[in-house]
PDB file of C-alpha atoms and ligand atoms in Angstrom:
ATOM      1  CA  MET A   1       4.071  -1.787 -19.563  1.00 59.00           C
ATOM      2  CA  PRO A   2       2.883   0.905 -22.016  1.00 53.00           C
ATOM      3  CA  ALA A   3       4.630   1.324 -25.396  1.00 52.00           C
ATOM      4  CA  ARG A   4       8.111   2.742 -25.048  1.00 79.00           C
ATOM      5  CA  PRO A   5       9.285   5.272 -24.026  1.00 89.00           C
ATOM      6  CA  CYS A   6       7.252   5.957 -20.891  1.00 97.00           C
ATOM      7  CA  ASN A   7       7.441   7.545 -17.465  1.00 98.00           C
ATOM      8  CA  ILE A   8       5.962   5.514 -14.636  1.00 98.00           C
ATOM      9  CA  VAL A   9       5.092   6.244 -11.019  1.00 98.00           C
ATOM     10  CA  TYR A  10       5.143   3.366  -8.517  1.00 97.00           C
ATOM     11  CA  ILE A  11       4.257   4.629  -5.083  1.00 97.00           C
ATOM     12  CA  ALA A  12       2.369   4.045  -1.850  1.00 96.00           C
ATOM     13  CA  THR A  13      -0.031   6.647  -0.484  1.00 97.00           C
ATOM     14  CA  SER A  14      -2.258   7.089   2.513  1.00 97.00           C
ATOM     15  CA  LEU A  15      -6.011   7.312   1.952  1.00 97.00           C
ATOM     16  CA  ASP A  16      -5.701  11.094   2.085  1.00 98.00           C
ATOM     17  CA  GLY A  17      -2.984  11.132  -0.575  1.00 98.00           C
ATOM     18  CA  TYR A  18       0.246  11.546   1.388  1.00 98.00           C
ATOM     19  CA  ILE A  19       3.431   9.667   0.507  1.00 98.00           C
ATOM     20  CA  ALA A  20       5.083  10.526   3.829  1.00 98.00           C
ATOM     21  CA  GLY A  21       3.651  11.777   7.084  1.00 97.00           C
ATOM     22  CA  ARG A  22       4.736  14.900   8.915  1.00 98.00           C
ATOM     23  CA  ASP A  23       8.534  15.111   9.386  1.00 98.00           C
ATOM     24  CA  ASP A  24       8.925  12.509   6.610  1.00 97.00           C
ATOM     25  CA  ASP A  25       7.379   9.852   8.830  1.00 96.00           C
ATOM     26  CA  MET A  26       7.275   6.527   6.950  1.00 94.00           C
ATOM     27  CA  SER A  27       6.437   4.315   9.942  1.00 93.00           C
ATOM     28  CA  TRP A  28       2.886   3.854   8.619  1.00 92.00           C
ATOM     29  CA  LEU A  29       4.261   2.052   5.560  1.00 84.00           C
ATOM     30  CA  PRO A  30       6.646  -0.582   7.002  1.00 55.00           C
ATOM     31  CA  GLN A  31       4.118  -1.463   9.690  1.00 55.00           C
ATOM     32  CA  GLN A  32       1.481  -2.181   7.098  1.00 47.00           C
ATOM     33  CA  ILE A  33       3.867  -4.148   4.922  1.00 53.00           C
ATOM     34  CA  ASP A  34       5.258  -6.186   7.833  1.00 49.00           C
ATOM     35  CA  GLU A  35       1.740  -7.101   8.840  1.00 45.00           C
ATOM     36  CA  ALA A  36       0.965  -8.100   5.301  1.00 46.00           C
ATOM     37  CA  GLU A  37       3.911 -10.511   5.070  1.00 52.00           C
ATOM     38  CA  ALA A  38       3.463 -10.387   1.340  1.00 55.00           C
ATOM     39  CA  GLY A  39       7.001 -10.006   0.008  1.00 64.00           C
ATOM     40  CA  ASP A  40       7.706  -6.886  -1.978  1.00 76.00           C
ATOM     41  CA  PHE A  41       4.287  -6.555  -3.639  1.00 74.00           C
ATOM     42  CA  GLY A  42       5.798  -7.071  -7.072  1.00 82.00           C
ATOM     43  CA  PHE A  43       8.394  -4.291  -6.702  1.00 88.00           C
ATOM     44  CA  SER A  44      11.284  -6.439  -8.021  1.00 90.00           C
ATOM     45  CA  GLU A  45       9.196  -7.495 -11.003  1.00 91.00           C
ATOM     46  CA  PHE A  46       8.328  -3.836 -11.631  1.00 94.00           C
ATOM     47  CA  LEU A  47      12.023  -2.867 -11.494  1.00 96.00           C
ATOM     48  CA  ASP A  48      12.829  -5.613 -13.999  1.00 96.00           C
ATOM     49  CA  GLY A  49      10.530  -3.865 -16.486  1.00 96.00           C
ATOM     50  CA  ILE A  50      12.083  -0.408 -16.288  1.00 97.00           C
ATOM     51  CA  ASP A  51      15.382   0.933 -17.616  1.00 97.00           C
ATOM     52  CA  ALA A  52      16.288   3.625 -15.088  1.00 98.00           C
ATOM     53  CA  ILE A  53      15.044   5.508 -12.045  1.00 98.00           C
ATOM     54  CA  VAL A  54      14.621   9.282 -11.793  1.00 98.00           C
ATOM     55  CA  MET A  55      14.437  10.228  -8.113  1.00 98.00           C
ATOM     56  CA  GLY A  56      14.202  13.494  -6.194  1.00 98.00           C
ATOM     57  CA  ARG A  57      17.114  14.333  -3.903  1.00 98.00           C
ATOM     58  CA  ARG A  58      14.946  14.172  -0.765  1.00 98.00           C
ATOM     59  CA  THR A  59      13.783  10.659  -1.583  1.00 98.00           C
ATOM     60  CA  LEU A  60      17.357   9.572  -2.265  1.00 98.00           C
ATOM     61  CA  GLU A  61      18.270  10.826   1.211  1.00 97.00           C
ATOM     62  CA  ALA A  62      15.452   8.689   2.645  1.00 96.00           C
ATOM     63  CA  VAL A  63      16.683   5.514   0.916  1.00 95.00           C
ATOM     64  CA  ALA A  64      20.461   6.102   0.781  1.00 96.00           C
ATOM     65  CA  ASP A  65      21.216   3.769   3.681  1.00 95.00           C
ATOM     66  CA  PHE A  66      19.011   0.898   2.535  1.00 93.00           C
ATOM     67  CA  ASP A  67      20.992  -2.315   2.864  1.00 91.00           C
ATOM     68  CA  PRO A  68      20.865  -4.264   0.670  1.00 91.00           C
ATOM     69  CA  TRP A  69      20.502  -1.579  -2.009  1.00 93.00           C
ATOM     70  CA  PRO A  70      17.119  -2.399  -3.591  1.00 92.00           C
ATOM     71  CA  TYR A  71      17.475  -0.510  -6.881  1.00 95.00           C
ATOM     72  CA  THR A  72      18.778  -2.833  -9.557  1.00 93.00           C
ATOM     73  CA  LYS A  73      18.731  -0.193 -12.319  1.00 96.00           C
ATOM     74  CA  PRO A  74      20.752   3.022 -12.831  1.00 97.00           C
ATOM     75  CA  LEU A  75      19.382   5.755 -10.583  1.00 98.00           C
ATOM     76  CA  PHE A  76      19.501   9.438 -11.607  1.00 98.00           C
ATOM     77  CA  VAL A  77      18.993  11.780  -8.679  1.00 98.00           C
ATOM     78  CA  LEU A  78      17.555  15.221  -9.384  1.00 98.00           C
ATOM     79  CA  SER A  79      19.151  18.082  -7.506  1.00 97.00           C
ATOM     80  CA  ARG A  80      20.067  21.665  -8.176  1.00 96.00           C
ATOM     81  CA  ASN A  81      22.860  21.450  -5.605  1.00 95.00           C
ATOM     82  CA  MET A  82      24.095  17.876  -5.287  1.00 94.00           C
ATOM     83  CA  ARG A  83      27.011  17.377  -7.677  1.00 92.00           C
ATOM     84  CA  LYS A  84      28.188  13.968  -6.495  1.00 94.00           C
ATOM     85  CA  PRO A  85      26.222  11.052  -5.050  1.00 94.00           C
ATOM     86  CA  PRO A  86      27.062   9.788  -1.543  1.00 94.00           C
ATOM     87  CA  ALA A  87      30.402   7.951  -1.738  1.00 95.00           C
ATOM     88  CA  HIS A  88      28.913   4.533  -0.958  1.00 96.00           C
ATOM     89  CA  LEU A  89      26.518   4.874  -3.924  1.00 96.00           C
ATOM     90  CA  LYS A  90      29.170   5.775  -6.491  1.00 95.00           C
ATOM     91  CA  GLY A  91      28.487   3.919  -9.728  1.00 94.00           C
ATOM     92  CA  LYS A  92      24.867   3.240  -8.751  1.00 96.00           C
ATOM     93  CA  VAL A  93      23.580   6.814  -8.479  1.00 98.00           C
ATOM     94  CA  HIS A  94      24.214   9.665 -10.937  1.00 97.00           C
ATOM     95  CA  CYS A  95      23.362  13.348 -10.432  1.00 97.00           C
ATOM     96  CA  THR A  96      21.311  15.322 -12.911  1.00 97.00           C
ATOM     97  CA  SER A  97      19.083  18.415 -13.107  1.00 96.00           C
ATOM     98  CA  GLY A  98      16.986  20.373 -15.559  1.00 96.00           C
ATOM     99  CA  SER A  99      13.365  20.403 -16.670  1.00 97.00           C
ATOM    100  CA  PRO A 100      11.468  17.101 -16.716  1.00 97.00           C
ATOM    101  CA  ARG A 101      11.410  17.253 -20.515  1.00 98.00           C
ATOM    102  CA  SER A 102      15.145  17.819 -20.902  1.00 98.00           C
ATOM    103  CA  ILE A 103      15.957  15.102 -18.367  1.00 98.00           C
ATOM    104  CA  VAL A 104      13.716  12.577 -20.114  1.00 98.00           C
ATOM    105  CA  GLN A 105      15.019  13.513 -23.568  1.00 98.00           C
ATOM    106  CA  ASP A 106      18.585  13.089 -22.375  1.00 97.00           C
ATOM    107  CA  LEU A 107      17.912   9.691 -20.767  1.00 98.00           C
ATOM    108  CA  ASN A 108      15.890   8.458 -23.766  1.00 97.00           C
ATOM    109  CA  ARG A 109      18.782   9.422 -26.058  1.00 97.00           C
ATOM    110  CA  ARG A 110      21.105   7.392 -23.838  1.00 96.00           C
ATOM    111  CA  GLY A 111      18.882   4.320 -24.267  1.00 96.00           C
ATOM    112  CA  TYR A 112      16.857   4.555 -21.034  1.00 97.00           C
ATOM    113  CA  ALA A 113      13.293   4.449 -22.359  1.00 97.00           C
ATOM    114  CA  ARG A 114      11.125   3.237 -19.487  1.00 98.00           C
ATOM    115  CA  LEU A 115      11.676   5.510 -16.518  1.00 98.00           C
ATOM    116  CA  TYR A 116      10.492   5.087 -12.943  1.00 98.00           C
ATOM    117  CA  ILE A 117       9.791   8.564 -11.563  1.00 98.00           C
ATOM    118  CA  ASP A 118      10.012   8.828  -7.758  1.00 98.00           C
ATOM    119  CA  GLY A 119       9.635  11.515  -5.085  1.00 98.00           C
ATOM    120  CA  GLY A 120       6.652  13.759  -4.350  1.00 98.00           C
ATOM    121  CA  GLU A 121       7.939  17.083  -5.692  1.00 98.00           C
ATOM    122  CA  THR A 122       9.519  15.281  -8.625  1.00 98.00           C
ATOM    123  CA  ILE A 123       6.294  13.485  -9.578  1.00 98.00           C
ATOM    124  CA  ARG A 124       4.297  16.708  -9.170  1.00 98.00           C
ATOM    125  CA  HIS A 125       6.673  18.516 -11.577  1.00 98.00           C
ATOM    126  CA  PHE A 126       6.248  15.715 -14.116  1.00 98.00           C
ATOM    127  CA  LEU A 127       2.446  15.812 -13.762  1.00 98.00           C
ATOM    128  CA  GLU A 128       2.393  19.608 -14.195  1.00 98.00           C
ATOM    129  CA  ARG A 129       3.997  19.033 -17.581  1.00 98.00           C
ATOM    130  CA  ASP A 130       1.767  16.032 -18.390  1.00 98.00           C
ATOM    131  CA  MET A 131       4.790  13.758 -18.496  1.00 98.00           C
ATOM    132  CA  ILE A 132       3.494  10.750 -16.541  1.00 98.00           C
ATOM    133  CA  ASP A 133       2.169   7.848 -18.625  1.00 98.00           C
ATOM    134  CA  ARG A 134       1.365   5.294 -15.941  1.00 98.00           C
ATOM    135  CA  MET A 135       0.752   5.436 -12.202  1.00 98.00           C
ATOM    136  CA  ILE A 136       0.875   2.330 -10.016  1.00 97.00           C
ATOM    137  CA  ILE A 137      -0.506   3.497  -6.700  1.00 97.00           C
ATOM    138  CA  THR A 138      -0.804   1.339  -3.609  1.00 95.00           C
ATOM    139  CA  GLN A 139      -3.222   2.813  -1.120  1.00 96.00           C
ATOM    140  CA  VAL A 140      -2.596   2.117   2.544  1.00 94.00           C
ATOM    141  CA  PRO A 141      -5.686   2.282   4.760  1.00 94.00           C
ATOM    142  CA  VAL A 142      -4.560   5.115   7.008  1.00 95.00           C
ATOM    143  CA  LEU A 143      -5.385   8.825   7.189  1.00 97.00           C
ATOM    144  CA  LEU A 144      -2.145  10.677   7.921  1.00 98.00           C
ATOM    145  CA  GLY A 145      -3.737  14.095   8.159  1.00 98.00           C
ATOM    146  CA  GLY A 146      -0.663  15.892   6.837  1.00 98.00           C
ATOM    147  CA  GLY A 147       2.793  15.379   5.374  1.00 98.00           C
ATOM    148  CA  VAL A 148       4.232  15.149   1.859  1.00 98.00           C
ATOM    149  CA  PRO A 149       1.431  15.111  -0.752  1.00 98.00           C
ATOM    150  CA  LEU A 150       1.540  13.069  -3.931  1.00 98.00           C
ATOM    151  CA  PHE A 151      -0.630  15.495  -5.888  1.00 98.00           C
ATOM    152  CA  ALA A 152      -1.005  19.261  -6.133  1.00 97.00           C
ATOM    153  CA  GLU A 153      -3.077  21.680  -8.181  1.00 97.00           C
ATOM    154  CA  LEU A 154      -2.856  21.344 -11.958  1.00 98.00           C
ATOM    155  CA  GLU A 155      -3.687  23.855 -14.671  1.00 97.00           C
ATOM    156  CA  ARG A 156      -6.157  21.387 -16.177  1.00 97.00           C
ATOM    157  CA  PRO A 157      -7.526  17.931 -15.468  1.00 97.00           C
ATOM    158  CA  LEU A 158      -5.532  14.918 -16.665  1.00 98.00           C
ATOM    159  CA  ASN A 159      -7.618  11.848 -17.496  1.00 98.00           C
ATOM    160  CA  PHE A 160      -6.399   8.352 -16.689  1.00 98.00           C
ATOM    161  CA  LEU A 161      -7.813   4.938 -17.569  1.00 98.00           C
ATOM    162  CA  HIS A 162      -8.124   2.582 -14.623  1.00 98.00           C
ATOM    163  CA  ARG A 163      -6.464  -0.543 -16.021  1.00 97.00           C
ATOM    164  CA  GLU A 164      -6.313  -2.907 -13.109  1.00 96.00           C
ATOM    165  CA  TRP A 165      -6.590  -3.227  -9.361  1.00 95.00           C
ATOM    166  CA  ARG A 166      -5.224  -5.784  -6.974  1.00 93.00           C
ATOM    167  CA  SER A 167      -6.295  -6.336  -3.433  1.00 92.00           C
ATOM    168  CA  LEU A 168      -3.118  -7.026  -1.452  1.00 88.00           C
ATOM    169  CA  ALA A 169      -2.596  -8.507   1.958  1.00 84.00           C
ATOM    170  CA  GLY A 170      -2.852  -6.132   4.879  1.00 81.00           C
ATOM    171  CA  GLY A 171      -5.777  -4.239   3.339  1.00 87.00           C
ATOM    172  CA  LEU A 172      -3.569  -2.576   0.726  1.00 91.00           C
ATOM    173  CA  MET A 173      -5.085  -1.767  -2.648  1.00 94.00           C
ATOM    174  CA  MET A 174      -2.899  -1.438  -5.752  1.00 95.00           C
ATOM    175  CA  SER A 175      -4.350   0.349  -8.791  1.00 97.00           C
ATOM    176  CA  ILE A 176      -2.806   0.841 -12.210  1.00 97.00           C
ATOM    177  CA  TYR A 177      -3.746   3.975 -14.154  1.00 98.00           C
ATOM    178  CA  ASP A 178      -2.683   4.823 -17.718  1.00 98.00           C
ATOM    179  CA  ARG A 179      -2.782   8.401 -18.985  1.00 98.00           C
ATOM    180  CA  ASP A 180      -5.626   8.855 -21.464  1.00 98.00           C
ATOM    181  CA  ARG A 181      -4.547  11.634 -23.812  1.00 95.00           C
ATOM    182  CA  ASP A 182      -7.519  10.993 -26.148  1.00 94.00           C
ATOM    183  CA  ALA A 183     -10.173  11.909 -23.580  1.00 86.00           C
TER     184      ALA A 183
HETATM  185  N1  NAP B   1       5.278   6.452  -0.038  1.00 70.35           N
HETATM  186  C1  NAP B   1       6.199   6.214  -0.940  1.00 70.35           C
HETATM  187  O1  NAP B   1       6.112   5.208  -1.670  1.00 70.35           O
HETATM  188  C2  NAP B   1       7.325   7.203  -1.122  1.00 70.35           C
HETATM  189  C3  NAP B   1       8.081   7.166  -2.304  1.00 70.35           C
HETATM  190  C4  NAP B   1       9.073   8.133  -2.496  1.00 70.35           C
HETATM  191  C5  NAP B   1       9.326   9.085  -1.501  1.00 70.35           C
HETATM  192  N2  NAP B   1       8.598   9.068  -0.360  1.00 70.35           N
HETATM  193  C6  NAP B   1       8.851  10.088   0.690  1.00 70.35           C
HETATM  194  O2  NAP B   1       8.636  11.383   0.122  1.00 70.35           O
HETATM  195  C7  NAP B   1       9.522  12.342   0.743  1.00 70.35           C
HETATM  196  C8  NAP B   1      10.355  13.026  -0.347  1.00 70.35           C
HETATM  197  O3  NAP B   1       9.510  13.616  -1.322  1.00 70.35           O
HETATM  198  P1  NAP B   1       9.585  15.189  -1.615  1.00 70.35           P
HETATM  199  O4  NAP B   1       8.328  15.596  -2.319  1.00 70.35           O
HETATM  200  O5  NAP B   1       9.890  15.905  -0.374  1.00 70.35           O
HETATM  201  O6  NAP B   1      10.844  15.374  -2.531  1.00 70.35           O
HETATM  202  P2  NAP B   1      11.591  14.672  -3.788  1.00 70.35           P
HETATM  203  O7  NAP B   1      10.814  14.812  -5.035  1.00 70.35           O
HETATM  204  O8  NAP B   1      12.072  13.319  -3.397  1.00 70.35           O
HETATM  205  O9  NAP B   1      12.889  15.608  -3.823  1.00 70.35           O
HETATM  206  C9  NAP B   1      12.760  16.984  -4.024  1.00 70.35           C
HETATM  207  C10 NAP B   1      14.107  17.523  -4.435  1.00 70.35           C
HETATM  208  O10 NAP B   1      14.464  16.993  -5.713  1.00 70.35           O
HETATM  209  C11 NAP B   1      15.183  17.967  -6.438  1.00 70.35           C
HETATM  210  N3  NAP B   1      14.467  18.252  -7.688  1.00 70.35           N
HETATM  211  C12 NAP B   1      13.162  18.014  -7.994  1.00 70.35           C
HETATM  212  N4  NAP B   1      12.909  18.356  -9.281  1.00 70.35           N
HETATM  213  C13 NAP B   1      14.078  18.800  -9.802  1.00 70.35           C
HETATM  214  C14 NAP B   1      14.506  19.263 -11.075  1.00 70.35           C
HETATM  215  N5  NAP B   1      13.636  19.354 -12.116  1.00 70.35           N
HETATM  216  N6  NAP B   1      15.798  19.626 -11.252  1.00 70.35           N
HETATM  217  C15 NAP B   1      16.669  19.528 -10.230  1.00 70.35           C
HETATM  218  N7  NAP B   1      16.336  19.100  -9.010  1.00 70.35           N
HETATM  219  C16 NAP B   1      15.066  18.733  -8.801  1.00 70.35           C
HETATM  220  C17 NAP B   1      15.354  19.163  -5.530  1.00 70.35           C
HETATM  221  O11 NAP B   1      16.561  18.912  -4.822  1.00 70.35           O
HETATM  222  P3  NAP B   1      17.572  20.074  -4.326  1.00 70.35           P
HETATM  223  O12 NAP B   1      16.851  20.714  -3.164  1.00 70.35           O
HETATM  224  O13 NAP B   1      18.804  19.340  -3.926  1.00 70.35           O
HETATM  225  O14 NAP B   1      17.762  20.996  -5.475  1.00 70.35           O
HETATM  226  C18 NAP B   1      14.161  19.029  -4.602  1.00 70.35           C
HETATM  227  O15 NAP B   1      14.354  19.669  -3.352  1.00 70.35           O
HETATM  228  C19 NAP B   1      10.397  11.542   1.699  1.00 70.35           C
HETATM  229  O16 NAP B   1       9.807  11.622   2.981  1.00 70.35           O
HETATM  230  C20 NAP B   1      10.290  10.111   1.174  1.00 70.35           C
HETATM  231  O17 NAP B   1      10.516   9.126   2.160  1.00 70.35           O
HETATM  232  C21 NAP B   1       7.599   8.156  -0.156  1.00 70.35           C
END
């Protein structure tokens, strides 16, 4: 993990850079992972190393019914409208809103230093403000041709150092990138 505090993306994408297919289709992901029979690809270990999760409201809706609940750290859902988390997630999920900077400052002040940032729109907002320090991206060998993109246009290029890659079962490729602010 980079020096504290830091904001980290841990996500799976298609070869053409989508995190969900059209109509939020995620069937491409479970199929690949089932075939791989490779556990959780280090997700639990990754969660152990972070302090809290910052997740977009649409992603929360996609995971809200996961059973068992996989997120072992406090989860802060971003929404301009949601005031209360779903009843069954009370105590596990907290609602928040604001700019990426104000959200991070608030969480850092409360002792949450290493933050896992999740959700396409959410990650794109953080990247627009150059507030992502590390990206752990697992590429799935499929072209979805459309859906929810991970990246969008930026005002300027952001350089990253390619730290590590791991070839995973099922043809998945995990890469770790650290933001290079000296480039
Ligand atoms: N492949 C993967 O590993 C992976 C990982 C995560 C998600 N996904 C998929 O990605 C899709 C969801 O991504 P998404 O890009 O549509 O949305 P998202 O980032 O999960 O959620 C977007 C919503 O978050 C809220 N939001 C974002 N920034 C905010 C801010 N600064 N302040 C307040 N609220 C803020 C808004 O909610 P309100 O509209 O309520 O204001 C916005 O509509 C789902 O299909 C999910 O399954 C895939």
